[in-house]
Amino acid sequence: MKNYPSKILSAMLFVSLIFLACAVLAQTMTPQDALTQYISDLQKNPNDNALREKIIKHVQTMKPALAVPEDAERFVARGIAAMKGAKSAGDFKDAVKEFEKASLSAPWLANVYYNLGVAQDNAGMYADAIKSLKLYLLAAPNASDAASVKNLIYEIEYR
């Protein structure tokens, strides 16, 4: 019976060490690992604008700057092509779909949100356009066109 308390103490110490090791491993997640997890979460819930904002802010702290994924470039090019050929609100909705795909592939890219916002505005999706343009301003805080984008937001609000 004398060994019983020491066995309990040893077991408690062992469990504590396991928890400590897990905590240390969790803290060693790299910024790229965190980004990968955030993007995975966003792809499961594409309407989570708070997560988009978190991703944008996270990427702004990463060095060096991230490369643009090929998928994002392809979807942006397709969205621009759809906008060039658009003649109706429905045509602009096709562009919106392409830019939304790009925003899931590279949710930190400012130009994706700008183009998405313009396409949404032309498609009559005003509330979504405002959200996208605000994400653009967050992703490009020093953009030379920030004042004109803010004015565009105000115009869309009026509509």
PDB file of C-alpha atoms in Angstrom:
ATOM      1  CA  MET A   1       0.000   0.000   0.000  1.00  0.00           C
ATOM      2  CA  LYS A   2       2.928   2.365   0.535  1.00  0.00           C
ATOM      3  CA  ASN A   3       3.708   2.379  -3.220  1.00  0.00           C
ATOM      4  CA  TYR A   4       0.150   3.334  -4.154  1.00  0.00           C
ATOM      5  CA  PRO A   5       0.520   7.132  -3.518  1.00  0.00           C
ATOM      6  CA  SER A   6       3.841   7.217  -5.395  1.00  0.00           C
ATOM      7  CA  LYS A   7       2.249   5.427  -8.370  1.00  0.00           C
ATOM      8  CA  ILE A   8      -0.554   8.004  -8.459  1.00  0.00           C
ATOM      9  CA  LEU A   9       1.988  10.796  -8.245  1.00  0.00           C
ATOM     10  CA  SER A  10       4.020   9.245 -11.076  1.00  0.00           C
ATOM     11  CA  ALA A  11       0.929   8.854 -13.250  1.00  0.00           C
ATOM     12  CA  MET A  12      -0.078  12.471 -12.632  1.00  0.00           C
ATOM     13  CA  LEU A  13       3.420  13.639 -13.516  1.00  0.00           C
ATOM     14  CA  PHE A  14       3.369  11.582 -16.718  1.00  0.00           C
ATOM     15  CA  VAL A  15      -0.007  13.016 -17.782  1.00  0.00           C
ATOM     16  CA  SER A  16       1.222  16.533 -17.008  1.00  0.00           C
ATOM     17  CA  LEU A  17       4.273  16.016 -19.203  1.00  0.00           C
ATOM     18  CA  ILE A  18       2.089  14.820 -22.069  1.00  0.00           C
ATOM     19  CA  PHE A  19      -0.089  17.956 -21.799  1.00  0.00           C
ATOM     20  CA  LEU A  20       3.009  20.141 -21.680  1.00  0.00           C
ATOM     21  CA  ALA A  21       4.440  18.458 -24.786  1.00  0.00           C
ATOM     22  CA  CYS A  22       1.159  18.976 -26.653  1.00  0.00           C
ATOM     23  CA  ALA A  23       1.122  22.653 -25.698  1.00  0.00           C
ATOM     24  CA  VAL A  24       4.694  23.123 -26.928  1.00  0.00           C
ATOM     25  CA  LEU A  25       3.891  21.415 -30.235  1.00  0.00           C
ATOM     26  CA  ALA A  26       0.814  23.601 -30.725  1.00  0.00           C
ATOM     27  CA  GLN A  27       2.922  26.722 -30.253  1.00  0.00           C
ATOM     28  CA  THR A  28       5.445  25.629 -32.882  1.00  0.00           C
ATOM     29  CA  MET A  29       2.939  25.925 -35.745  1.00  0.00           C
ATOM     30  CA  THR A  30       4.578  28.015 -38.450  1.00  0.00           C
ATOM     31  CA  PRO A  31       2.848  31.027 -40.015  1.00  0.00           C
ATOM     32  CA  GLN A  32       2.503  29.001 -43.230  1.00  0.00           C
ATOM     33  CA  ASP A  33       0.878  26.128 -41.304  1.00  0.00           C
ATOM     34  CA  ALA A  34      -1.569  28.576 -39.740  1.00  0.00           C
ATOM     35  CA  LEU A  35      -2.365  30.098 -43.146  1.00  0.00           C
ATOM     36  CA  THR A  36      -2.958  26.664 -44.631  1.00  0.00           C
ATOM     37  CA  GLN A  37      -5.385  25.877 -41.816  1.00  0.00           C
ATOM     38  CA  TYR A  38      -7.171  29.230 -42.186  1.00  0.00           C
ATOM     39  CA  ILE A  39      -7.605  28.713 -45.929  1.00  0.00           C
ATOM     40  CA  SER A  40      -8.913  25.204 -45.366  1.00  0.00           C
ATOM     41  CA  ASP A  41     -11.425  26.585 -42.872  1.00  0.00           C
ATOM     42  CA  LEU A  42     -12.458  29.352 -45.294  1.00  0.00           C
ATOM     43  CA  GLN A  43     -13.042  26.883 -48.097  1.00  0.00           C
ATOM     44  CA  LYS A  44     -15.451  25.044 -45.788  1.00  0.00           C
ATOM     45  CA  ASN A  45     -17.227  28.310 -44.911  1.00  0.00           C
ATOM     46  CA  PRO A  46     -16.705  30.805 -47.775  1.00  0.00           C
ATOM     47  CA  ASN A  47     -19.016  33.437 -46.271  1.00  0.00           C
ATOM     48  CA  ASP A  48     -16.911  33.889 -43.128  1.00  0.00           C
ATOM     49  CA  ASN A  49     -15.709  37.465 -43.640  1.00  0.00           C
ATOM     50  CA  ALA A  50     -14.176  37.583 -40.164  1.00  0.00           C
ATOM     51  CA  LEU A  51     -11.907  34.705 -41.181  1.00  0.00           C
ATOM     52  CA  ARG A  52     -11.055  36.497 -44.440  1.00  0.00           C
ATOM     53  CA  GLU A  53     -10.023  39.540 -42.409  1.00  0.00           C
ATOM     54  CA  LYS A  54      -7.942  37.320 -40.133  1.00  0.00           C
ATOM     55  CA  ILE A  55      -6.196  35.788 -43.150  1.00  0.00           C
ATOM     56  CA  ILE A  56      -5.472  39.200 -44.679  1.00  0.00           C
ATOM     57  CA  LYS A  57      -3.995  40.500 -41.430  1.00  0.00           C
ATOM     58  CA  HIS A  58      -2.017  37.272 -40.916  1.00  0.00           C
ATOM     59  CA  VAL A  59      -0.494  37.396 -44.404  1.00  0.00           C
ATOM     60  CA  GLN A  60       0.472  41.048 -43.935  1.00  0.00           C
ATOM     61  CA  THR A  61       2.788  39.926 -41.108  1.00  0.00           C
ATOM     62  CA  MET A  62       4.438  37.145 -43.114  1.00  0.00           C
ATOM     63  CA  LYS A  63       7.884  37.597 -44.646  1.00  0.00           C
ATOM     64  CA  PRO A  64       8.671  37.152 -47.459  1.00  0.00           C
ATOM     65  CA  ALA A  65       5.492  38.069 -49.335  1.00  0.00           C
ATOM     66  CA  LEU A  66       3.538  35.083 -50.580  1.00  0.00           C
ATOM     67  CA  ALA A  67       3.525  34.002 -54.191  1.00  0.00           C
ATOM     68  CA  VAL A  68       0.195  34.104 -55.986  1.00  0.00           C
ATOM     69  CA  PRO A  69      -1.130  30.570 -56.544  1.00  0.00           C
ATOM     70  CA  GLU A  70      -1.635  29.583 -60.176  1.00  0.00           C
ATOM     71  CA  ASP A  71      -5.325  28.832 -59.506  1.00  0.00           C
ATOM     72  CA  ALA A  72      -5.904  32.370 -58.261  1.00  0.00           C
ATOM     73  CA  GLU A  73      -4.215  33.852 -61.346  1.00  0.00           C
ATOM     74  CA  ARG A  74      -6.354  31.671 -63.609  1.00  0.00           C
ATOM     75  CA  PHE A  75      -9.618  32.594 -61.861  1.00  0.00           C
ATOM     76  CA  VAL A  76      -8.745  36.314 -61.903  1.00  0.00           C
ATOM     77  CA  ALA A  77      -7.986  36.154 -65.641  1.00  0.00           C
ATOM     78  CA  ARG A  78     -11.261  34.321 -66.246  1.00  0.00           C
ATOM     79  CA  GLY A  79     -13.172  36.870 -64.163  1.00  0.00           C
ATOM     80  CA  ILE A  80     -11.631  39.772 -66.066  1.00  0.00           C
ATOM     81  CA  ALA A  81     -12.517  38.075 -69.360  1.00  0.00           C
ATOM     82  CA  ALA A  82     -16.097  37.619 -68.157  1.00  0.00           C
ATOM     83  CA  MET A  83     -16.292  41.307 -67.180  1.00  0.00           C
ATOM     84  CA  LYS A  84     -14.933  42.445 -70.542  1.00  0.00           C
ATOM     85  CA  GLY A  85     -17.653  40.518 -72.345  1.00  0.00           C
ATOM     86  CA  ALA A  86     -20.443  41.323 -69.887  1.00  0.00           C
ATOM     87  CA  LYS A  87     -23.530  43.030 -71.231  1.00  0.00           C
ATOM     88  CA  SER A  88     -26.026  42.294 -68.468  1.00  0.00           C
ATOM     89  CA  ALA A  89     -26.213  41.761 -64.706  1.00  0.00           C
ATOM     90  CA  GLY A  90     -26.287  38.018 -65.358  1.00  0.00           C
ATOM     91  CA  ASP A  91     -23.037  38.230 -67.305  1.00  0.00           C
ATOM     92  CA  PHE A  92     -21.416  40.037 -64.379  1.00  0.00           C
ATOM     93  CA  LYS A  93     -22.580  37.241 -62.081  1.00  0.00           C
ATOM     94  CA  ASP A  94     -20.396  34.892 -64.133  1.00  0.00           C
ATOM     95  CA  ALA A  95     -17.436  37.171 -63.373  1.00  0.00           C
ATOM     96  CA  VAL A  96     -18.423  37.180 -59.687  1.00  0.00           C
ATOM     97  CA  LYS A  97     -18.212  33.384 -59.601  1.00  0.00           C
ATOM     98  CA  GLU A  98     -14.684  33.435 -61.019  1.00  0.00           C
ATOM     99  CA  PHE A  99     -13.466  36.106 -58.596  1.00  0.00           C
ATOM    100  CA  GLU A 100     -15.054  34.220 -55.685  1.00  0.00           C
ATOM    101  CA  LYS A 101     -13.038  31.148 -56.693  1.00  0.00           C
ATOM    102  CA  ALA A 102      -9.894  33.290 -56.769  1.00  0.00           C
ATOM    103  CA  SER A 103     -10.713  34.652 -53.313  1.00  0.00           C
ATOM    104  CA  LEU A 104     -10.851  31.114 -51.948  1.00  0.00           C
ATOM    105  CA  SER A 105      -7.522  30.233 -53.522  1.00  0.00           C
ATOM    106  CA  ALA A 106      -5.698  33.370 -52.353  1.00  0.00           C
ATOM    107  CA  PRO A 107      -7.898  35.212 -49.854  1.00  0.00           C
ATOM    108  CA  TRP A 108      -5.218  37.791 -49.106  1.00  0.00           C
ATOM    109  CA  LEU A 109      -5.016  39.289 -52.613  1.00  0.00           C
ATOM    110  CA  ALA A 110      -6.309  42.841 -52.732  1.00  0.00           C
ATOM    111  CA  ASN A 111      -6.975  42.943 -56.485  1.00  0.00           C
ATOM    112  CA  VAL A 112      -9.278  39.943 -56.189  1.00  0.00           C
ATOM    113  CA  TYR A 113     -11.532  41.852 -53.792  1.00  0.00           C
ATOM    114  CA  TYR A 114     -11.472  44.994 -55.928  1.00  0.00           C
ATOM    115  CA  ASN A 115     -12.490  43.108 -59.072  1.00  0.00           C
ATOM    116  CA  LEU A 116     -15.032  41.076 -57.131  1.00  0.00           C
ATOM    117  CA  GLY A 117     -16.568  44.249 -55.714  1.00  0.00           C
ATOM    118  CA  VAL A 118     -16.816  45.910 -59.126  1.00  0.00           C
ATOM    119  CA  ALA A 119     -18.376  42.781 -60.648  1.00  0.00           C
ATOM    120  CA  GLN A 120     -20.837  42.485 -57.750  1.00  0.00           C
ATOM    121  CA  ASP A 121     -21.782  46.159 -58.126  1.00  0.00           C
ATOM    122  CA  ASN A 122     -22.490  45.658 -61.841  1.00  0.00           C
ATOM    123  CA  ALA A 123     -24.466  42.502 -61.047  1.00  0.00           C
ATOM    124  CA  GLY A 124     -26.676  44.449 -58.630  1.00  0.00           C
ATOM    125  CA  MET A 125     -25.234  42.661 -55.593  1.00  0.00           C
ATOM    126  CA  TYR A 126     -24.694  45.889 -53.675  1.00  0.00           C
ATOM    127  CA  ALA A 127     -24.259  44.611 -50.103  1.00  0.00           C
ATOM    128  CA  ASP A 128     -21.728  42.027 -51.291  1.00  0.00           C
ATOM    129  CA  ALA A 129     -19.901  44.661 -53.361  1.00  0.00           C
ATOM    130  CA  ILE A 130     -19.484  46.868 -50.299  1.00  0.00           C
ATOM    131  CA  LYS A 131     -18.082  43.959 -48.274  1.00  0.00           C
ATOM    132  CA  SER A 132     -15.629  43.070 -51.038  1.00  0.00           C
ATOM    133  CA  LEU A 133     -14.430  46.633 -51.489  1.00  0.00           C
ATOM    134  CA  LYS A 134     -13.906  46.971 -47.738  1.00  0.00           C
ATOM    135  CA  LEU A 135     -11.812  43.787 -47.843  1.00  0.00           C
ATOM    136  CA  TYR A 136      -9.827  45.376 -50.681  1.00  0.00           C
ATOM    137  CA  LEU A 137      -9.085  48.405 -48.499  1.00  0.00           C
ATOM    138  CA  LEU A 138      -8.034  46.099 -45.655  1.00  0.00           C
ATOM    139  CA  ALA A 139      -5.763  44.074 -47.951  1.00  0.00           C
ATOM    140  CA  ALA A 140      -4.256  47.198 -49.557  1.00  0.00           C
ATOM    141  CA  PRO A 141      -4.145  49.748 -46.718  1.00  0.00           C
ATOM    142  CA  ASN A 142      -1.765  52.022 -48.645  1.00  0.00           C
ATOM    143  CA  ALA A 143      -3.498  51.754 -52.018  1.00  0.00           C
ATOM    144  CA  SER A 144      -3.152  54.845 -54.175  1.00  0.00           C
ATOM    145  CA  ASP A 145      -6.814  54.516 -55.154  1.00  0.00           C
ATOM    146  CA  ALA A 146      -8.135  54.174 -51.591  1.00  0.00           C
ATOM    147  CA  ALA A 147     -10.036  57.486 -51.750  1.00  0.00           C
ATOM    148  CA  SER A 148     -11.768  56.587 -55.016  1.00  0.00           C
ATOM    149  CA  VAL A 149     -12.646  53.135 -53.687  1.00  0.00           C
ATOM    150  CA  LYS A 150     -14.171  54.720 -50.575  1.00  0.00           C
ATOM    151  CA  ASN A 151     -16.206  57.001 -52.849  1.00  0.00           C
ATOM    152  CA  LEU A 152     -17.331  53.966 -54.849  1.00  0.00           C
ATOM    153  CA  ILE A 153     -18.484  52.345 -51.591  1.00  0.00           C
ATOM    154  CA  TYR A 154     -20.493  55.489 -50.771  1.00  0.00           C
ATOM    155  CA  GLU A 155     -22.082  55.439 -54.251  1.00  0.00           C
ATOM    156  CA  ILE A 156     -23.024  51.787 -53.870  1.00  0.00           C
ATOM    157  CA  GLU A 157     -24.491  52.514 -50.426  1.00  0.00           C
ATOM    158  CA  TYR A 158     -26.742  55.091 -52.061  1.00  0.00           C
ATOM    159  CA  ARG A 159     -27.952  52.621 -54.676  1.00  0.00           C
TER     160      ARG A 159
END
